[in-house]
CSV table of C-alpha atoms in Angstrom, one decimal:
chain,number,residue,atom,x,y,z
A,57,MET,CA,-23.7,-49.5,14.0
A,58,THR,CA,-22.5,-52.4,16.0
A,59,VAL,CA,-22.0,-51.8,19.7
A,60,LEU,CA,-20.4,-54.6,21.7
A,61,SER,CA,-18.2,-54.3,24.8
A,62,PRO,CA,-14.6,-55.3,24.0
A,63,PRO,CA,-13.3,-58.4,25.7
A,64,PRO,CA,-10.6,-58.6,28.4
A,65,PRO,CA,-6.9,-58.7,27.4
A,66,ASP,CA,-6.9,-62.2,26.0
A,67,VAL,CA,-6.1,-63.0,22.4
A,68,ALA,CA,-8.6,-65.9,22.0
A,69,ALA,CA,-11.4,-63.7,23.5
A,70,TRP,CA,-10.6,-60.9,21.1
A,71,LEU,CA,-10.6,-63.2,18.1
A,72,ALA,CA,-14.0,-64.7,19.0
A,73,TRP,CA,-15.4,-61.2,19.7
A,74,GLN,CA,-14.2,-59.9,16.3
A,75,GLU,CA,-16.2,-62.5,14.6
A,76,ARG,CA,-19.5,-61.1,16.0
A,77,LEU,CA,-19.0,-57.6,14.8
A,78,ASN,CA,-20.2,-58.3,11.2
A,79,PRO,CA,-22.8,-61.0,10.5
A,80,ARG,CA,-21.1,-61.9,7.2
A,81,LEU,CA,-17.9,-64.0,7.2
A,82,VAL,CA,-16.8,-62.5,3.9
A,83,ASP,CA,-17.9,-58.9,3.1
A,84,LEU,CA,-15.5,-57.6,0.6
A,85,GLY,CA,-14.9,-53.9,0.1
A,86,LEU,CA,-12.7,-51.0,1.4
A,87,ASP,CA,-15.5,-48.6,2.5
A,88,ARG,CA,-15.5,-49.8,6.1
A,89,VAL,CA,-11.8,-50.3,6.7
A,90,ARG,CA,-10.6,-47.1,5.0
A,91,PRO,CA,-12.0,-44.5,7.5
A,92,VAL,CA,-10.9,-46.6,10.5
A,93,ALA,CA,-7.3,-46.8,9.0
A,94,ALA,CA,-7.4,-43.0,8.5
A,95,ARG,CA,-8.3,-42.5,12.2
A,96,MET,CA,-5.5,-44.8,13.2
A,97,ARG,CA,-3.1,-42.9,10.9
A,98,LEU,CA,-1.8,-46.1,9.5
A,99,ASP,CA,1.2,-45.6,7.2
A,100,LEU,CA,3.4,-48.4,5.8
A,101,ALA,CA,5.3,-46.2,3.5
A,102,SER,CA,8.5,-46.1,5.6
A,103,ALA,CA,9.8,-49.4,4.1
A,104,PRO,CA,9.4,-51.2,0.8
A,105,LEU,CA,6.0,-53.1,0.7
A,106,ILE,CA,5.4,-56.3,-1.2
A,107,THR,CA,1.8,-57.4,-1.5
A,108,VAL,CA,1.2,-61.1,-2.6
A,109,ALA,CA,-2.0,-62.3,-4.2
A,110,GLY,CA,-2.9,-65.4,-6.2
A,111,THR,CA,-4.9,-68.6,-6.2
A,112,ASN,CA,-2.1,-70.9,-4.9
A,113,GLY,CA,1.4,-70.2,-3.6
A,114,LYS,CA,0.8,-67.1,-1.6
A,115,GLY,CA,2.0,-68.5,1.7
A,116,SER,CA,5.1,-70.1,0.4
A,117,THR,CA,6.0,-66.9,-1.5
A,118,VAL,CA,5.7,-64.8,1.6
A,119,ALA,CA,7.8,-67.4,3.5
A,120,CYS,CA,10.5,-67.2,0.9
A,121,LEU,CA,10.5,-63.4,0.9
A,122,GLU,CA,10.8,-63.4,4.7
A,123,ALA,CA,13.7,-65.9,4.5
A,124,LEU,CA,15.4,-63.8,1.8
A,125,ALA,CA,15.2,-60.7,4.0
A,126,LEU,CA,16.6,-62.5,7.0
A,127,ALA,CA,19.4,-64.1,5.0
A,128,HIS,CA,20.4,-60.6,3.8
A,129,GLY,CA,20.5,-59.2,7.3
A,130,LEU,CA,17.2,-57.3,7.1
A,131,LYS,CA,14.3,-57.1,9.5
A,132,PRO,CA,11.1,-58.2,7.7
A,133,ALA,CA,7.5,-57.9,8.9
A,134,CYS,CA,4.8,-60.2,7.5
A,135,TYR,CA,1.1,-60.6,7.7
A,136,VAL,CA,-0.3,-63.9,6.4
A,137,SER,CA,-3.5,-65.8,6.6
A,138,PRO,CA,-4.5,-68.3,7.7
A,139,TRP,CA,-2.3,-69.6,10.5
A,140,LEU,CA,-1.4,-73.1,11.5
A,141,LEU,CA,-1.4,-73.4,15.3
A,142,ARG,CA,-1.8,-70.0,16.9
A,143,TYR,CA,-3.1,-66.7,15.5
A,144,ASN,CA,0.2,-65.1,16.6
A,145,GLU,CA,1.8,-66.8,13.6
A,146,SER,CA,-0.1,-64.5,11.2
A,147,VAL,CA,2.0,-61.5,12.2
A,148,ARG,CA,5.7,-61.9,12.3
A,149,VAL,CA,8.5,-59.4,12.9
A,150,GLY,CA,12.1,-60.4,12.3
A,151,GLY,CA,11.0,-63.9,11.6
A,152,VAL,CA,9.3,-64.3,15.0
A,153,ALA,CA,5.6,-64.5,15.7
A,154,VAL,CA,4.4,-61.5,17.8
A,155,GLY,CA,3.4,-62.0,21.4
A,156,ASP,CA,0.0,-61.8,23.0
A,157,ALA,CA,0.6,-58.4,24.5
A,158,ALA,CA,1.5,-56.8,21.1
A,159,LEU,CA,-1.6,-58.3,19.5
A,160,VAL,CA,-3.9,-57.1,22.3
A,161,ALA,CA,-2.5,-53.6,22.2
A,162,ALA,CA,-3.0,-53.5,18.4
A,163,PHE,CA,-6.6,-54.8,18.8
A,164,GLN,CA,-7.2,-52.0,21.3
A,165,ARG,CA,-5.9,-49.4,18.9
A,166,VAL,CA,-8.3,-50.6,16.2
A,167,GLU,CA,-11.2,-50.5,18.7
A,168,ALA,CA,-10.3,-47.0,19.8
A,169,ALA,CA,-10.7,-45.9,16.1
A,170,ARG,CA,-13.5,-48.2,15.0
A,171,GLN,CA,-16.4,-45.9,16.2
A,172,GLY,CA,-19.0,-48.7,15.8
A,173,VAL,CA,-18.0,-49.7,12.2
A,174,ALA,CA,-19.0,-53.3,11.6
A,175,LEU,CA,-15.6,-54.5,10.5
A,176,THR,CA,-15.3,-58.2,9.5
A,177,ALA,CA,-12.9,-60.2,11.6
A,178,PHE,CA,-10.4,-60.2,8.7
A,179,GLU,CA,-10.6,-56.4,8.4
A,180,TYR,CA,-10.1,-56.0,12.1
A,181,ARG,CA,-7.1,-58.2,12.1
A,182,THR,CA,-5.6,-56.6,9.0
A,183,LEU,CA,-5.7,-53.2,10.6
A,184,ALA,CA,-4.1,-54.6,13.8
A,185,ALA,CA,-1.4,-56.3,11.8
A,186,ALA,CA,-0.7,-53.1,9.8
A,187,SER,CA,-0.4,-51.2,13.1
A,188,ILE,CA,2.1,-53.7,14.5
A,189,ILE,CA,4.1,-53.6,11.3
A,190,ALA,CA,4.2,-49.8,11.2
A,191,GLU,CA,5.3,-49.7,14.8
A,192,ALA,CA,8.1,-52.3,14.2
A,193,ALA,CA,9.7,-50.1,11.5
A,194,PRO,CA,10.9,-53.0,9.4
A,195,ASP,CA,13.3,-53.0,6.5
A,196,LEU,CA,10.7,-54.9,4.3
A,197,ALA,CA,6.9,-55.3,4.8
A,198,ILE,CA,5.2,-58.3,3.2
A,199,LEU,CA,1.4,-58.6,3.1
A,200,GLU,CA,-0.6,-61.6,1.9
A,201,VAL,CA,-4.0,-60.9,0.4
A,202,GLY,CA,-6.8,-62.8,2.0
A,203,LEU,CA,-9.2,-63.2,-0.9
A,204,GLY,CA,-9.0,-61.9,-4.4
A,205,GLY,CA,-7.2,-58.6,-4.3
A,206,ARG,CA,-9.2,-55.5,-5.5
A,207,LEU,CA,-11.6,-55.5,-2.5
A,208,ASP,CA,-9.5,-57.2,0.1
A,209,ALA,CA,-8.6,-55.2,3.2
A,210,VAL,CA,-4.9,-55.7,2.4
A,211,ASN,CA,-5.4,-53.6,-0.8
A,212,LEU,CA,-5.8,-50.6,1.4
A,213,PHE,CA,-2.0,-50.3,1.3
A,214,ASP,CA,-0.1,-49.3,-1.9
A,215,ALA,CA,2.4,-52.0,-2.8
A,216,ASP,CA,5.8,-51.0,-4.1
A,217,VAL,CA,6.0,-54.5,-5.7
A,218,ALA,CA,2.9,-56.6,-6.3
A,219,VAL,CA,3.2,-60.4,-6.8
A,220,ILE,CA,0.6,-62.6,-8.5
A,221,THR,CA,1.5,-66.2,-7.8
A,222,SER,CA,-1.1,-67.9,-10.0
A,223,ILE,CA,-4.5,-67.5,-11.4
A,224,GLY,CA,-7.2,-70.2,-11.1
A,225,LEU,CA,-10.9,-70.5,-10.4
A,226,ASP,CA,-11.4,-70.1,-6.7
A,227,HIS,CA,-14.0,-68.5,-4.4
A,228,ARG,CA,-16.4,-68.2,-7.4
A,229,ASP,CA,-19.2,-66.6,-5.4
A,230,TRP,CA,-16.9,-63.6,-4.8
A,231,LEU,CA,-14.4,-63.6,-7.6
A,232,GLY,CA,-16.4,-64.8,-10.6
A,233,ASP,CA,-16.7,-67.8,-12.8
A,234,THR,CA,-14.0,-67.1,-15.4
A,235,LEU,CA,-10.3,-66.8,-15.3
A,236,ASP,CA,-10.6,-63.3,-16.8
A,237,ALA,CA,-12.9,-62.3,-13.9
A,238,VAL,CA,-10.5,-63.8,-11.3
A,239,ALA,CA,-7.5,-62.1,-12.9
A,240,ARG,CA,-9.3,-58.7,-12.8
A,241,GLU,CA,-9.9,-59.1,-9.1
A,242,LYS,CA,-6.3,-60.2,-8.3
A,243,ALA,CA,-4.9,-57.4,-10.5
A,244,GLY,CA,-6.6,-54.9,-8.2
A,245,ILE,CA,-3.4,-54.8,-6.1
A,246,LEU,CA,-1.4,-53.3,-9.0
A,247,ARG,CA,-0.3,-49.7,-8.8
A,248,ARG,CA,0.6,-47.3,-11.5
A,249,GLY,CA,4.3,-47.0,-12.2
A,250,ARG,CA,5.2,-50.0,-10.0
A,251,PRO,CA,6.2,-53.5,-11.0
A,252,VAL,CA,4.1,-56.6,-10.7
A,253,VAL,CA,5.8,-60.0,-10.7
A,254,CYS,CA,3.7,-62.8,-12.3
A,255,ALA,CA,5.2,-66.0,-11.1
A,256,ASP,CA,3.1,-68.1,-13.4
A,257,GLY,CA,4.2,-67.6,-17.0
A,258,ASP,CA,1.0,-69.1,-18.3
A,259,ALA,CA,-1.0,-66.3,-16.6
A,260,GLY,CA,0.9,-63.6,-18.5
A,261,ALA,CA,-1.7,-63.4,-21.3
A,262,LEU,CA,-4.4,-62.7,-18.6
A,263,LEU,CA,-2.3,-60.1,-16.7
A,264,ALA,CA,-0.6,-58.3,-19.5
A,265,PRO,CA,-3.7,-56.2,-20.6
A,266,LEU,CA,-4.6,-55.6,-17.0
A,267,ALA,CA,-1.1,-54.4,-16.1
A,268,ALA,CA,-1.1,-52.1,-19.1
A,269,ALA,CA,-4.5,-50.6,-18.1
A,270,ALA,CA,-3.2,-50.0,-14.6
A,271,GLY,CA,0.0,-48.5,-15.8
A,272,ALA,CA,2.0,-51.2,-13.9
A,273,ARG,CA,5.1,-52.9,-15.2
A,274,LEU,CA,4.7,-56.6,-15.8
A,275,VAL,CA,7.6,-58.8,-14.8
A,276,LEU,CA,6.8,-62.2,-16.2
A,277,ALA,CA,8.3,-65.6,-15.4
A,278,GLY,CA,9.8,-67.2,-18.5
A,279,ARG,CA,10.3,-63.8,-20.2
A,280,ASP,CA,11.8,-61.3,-17.7
A,281,TYR,CA,13.4,-63.9,-15.5
A,282,ARG,CA,13.8,-67.6,-16.1
A,283,PHE,CA,14.5,-70.8,-14.0
A,284,GLY,CA,14.8,-74.5,-14.6
A,285,ALA,CA,16.2,-77.8,-13.3
A,286,SER,CA,19.8,-78.8,-13.6
A,287,GLN,CA,21.9,-81.7,-12.6
A,288,ARG,CA,23.1,-79.9,-9.5
A,289,GLY,CA,19.8,-78.5,-8.3
A,290,TRP,CA,18.1,-75.7,-10.2
A,291,TRP,CA,19.1,-72.4,-11.8
A,292,LEU,CA,17.6,-68.9,-11.8
A,293,GLN,CA,18.3,-66.2,-14.4
A,294,LEU,CA,17.6,-62.6,-13.4
A,295,PRO,CA,18.3,-59.7,-15.8
A,296,GLU,CA,21.7,-59.0,-14.2
A,297,ARG,CA,22.7,-62.3,-12.8
A,298,ARG,CA,22.4,-66.1,-13.0
A,299,PHE,CA,22.3,-68.3,-9.9
A,300,ASP,CA,23.4,-71.9,-10.5
A,301,ALA,CA,23.3,-75.0,-8.4
A,302,LEU,CA,20.5,-73.6,-6.1
A,303,PRO,CA,19.3,-75.9,-3.4
A,304,PRO,CA,15.6,-77.1,-3.6
A,305,PRO,CA,13.2,-74.9,-1.6
A,306,ALA,CA,12.6,-76.3,1.9
A,307,LEU,CA,8.9,-76.4,1.2
A,308,ASP,CA,7.9,-79.6,-0.8
A,309,GLY,CA,6.4,-79.6,-4.3
A,310,GLY,CA,7.7,-79.0,-7.8
A,311,HIS,CA,5.8,-75.7,-8.0
A,312,GLN,CA,7.8,-74.3,-5.2
A,313,ARG,CA,10.6,-73.4,-7.6
A,314,ALA,CA,8.2,-71.1,-9.4
A,315,ASN,CA,7.2,-69.5,-6.1
A,316,ALA,CA,10.8,-69.1,-5.0
A,317,ALA,CA,11.9,-67.7,-8.3
A,318,GLY,CA,9.0,-65.1,-8.1
A,319,ALA,CA,10.0,-64.3,-4.6
A,320,VAL,CA,13.6,-63.6,-5.6
A,321,ALA,CA,12.5,-61.5,-8.5
A,322,ALA,CA,10.2,-59.5,-6.2
A,323,PHE,CA,12.9,-59.1,-3.5
A,324,ARG,CA,15.3,-57.8,-6.1
A,325,LEU,CA,12.8,-55.2,-7.3
A,326,ALA,CA,11.8,-54.1,-3.7
A,327,ARG,CA,15.4,-53.6,-2.7
A,328,GLY,CA,16.7,-52.2,-6.0
A,329,THR,CA,19.8,-54.4,-5.9
A,330,VAL,CA,20.6,-58.0,-7.0
A,331,PRO,CA,20.4,-60.5,-4.1
A,332,ASP,CA,23.5,-62.2,-2.8
A,333,ALA,CA,24.0,-65.7,-4.1
A,334,ALA,CA,24.8,-67.1,-0.6
A,335,GLY,CA,21.8,-65.3,0.7
A,336,VAL,CA,19.5,-66.8,-1.9
A,337,ALA,CA,20.8,-70.3,-1.2
A,338,ALA,CA,20.4,-69.8,2.6
A,339,ALA,CA,16.8,-68.5,2.2
A,340,LEU,CA,15.9,-71.5,0.1
A,341,ARG,CA,17.2,-73.9,2.7
A,342,ALA,CA,15.2,-72.1,5.4
């Protein structure tokens, strides 16, 4: 049991303090975080929840999902890691980073329920973010997995739609030395009877048997939705609709079309309706 006096109401002090609760920077598993979440009565079931995992492309996929929600008049709530300038950027509601007061209040709620459990800093911050998101009552919740998937604190929450952006060898000390091992860890966010969007068509062979074993429905780039370049930009074909002359995503890189296409496919599944063409274009420009 770790006993440390909580810091004064200052975000920077709280973040530094959280890093002293568990001597291990990475300590994967849900055994610590689950009872604390239960005492906090955390529930993200009031809005569709999209969980995003993958080796590369997670952050840009979340950004595109957030932009899609905003462009369609919805209020999204996002949790991402890491951040660029301030920790506040890691939790956004309605496209805006939360303020210091909201973060400190959420940290205090976690501390009230922690009861000496040696949470890692990431676990602590994930619980706080989930508390803020639940309180915000968003129209769409979007969570980015920190590392892997199966044992990541974000996986405490059941995704209505899972997204796997890509599968590559990363964090081998924790995820394994083979693509099969990495795929198994990332596929831990899948849920029975719910869709998983695989934004990397080449990873379909790895994910297909894992999705079948989990009872999840695989939605695969290049098979269930397609996209490609055109003279007027690029196009995206969903099962019900084709979008032509789409603007390039505001984020640089040729791979961003794959991330954006996966985000549109996931957004469609989470909402249960086909996105508006003008909304998709506006989201890409944002």
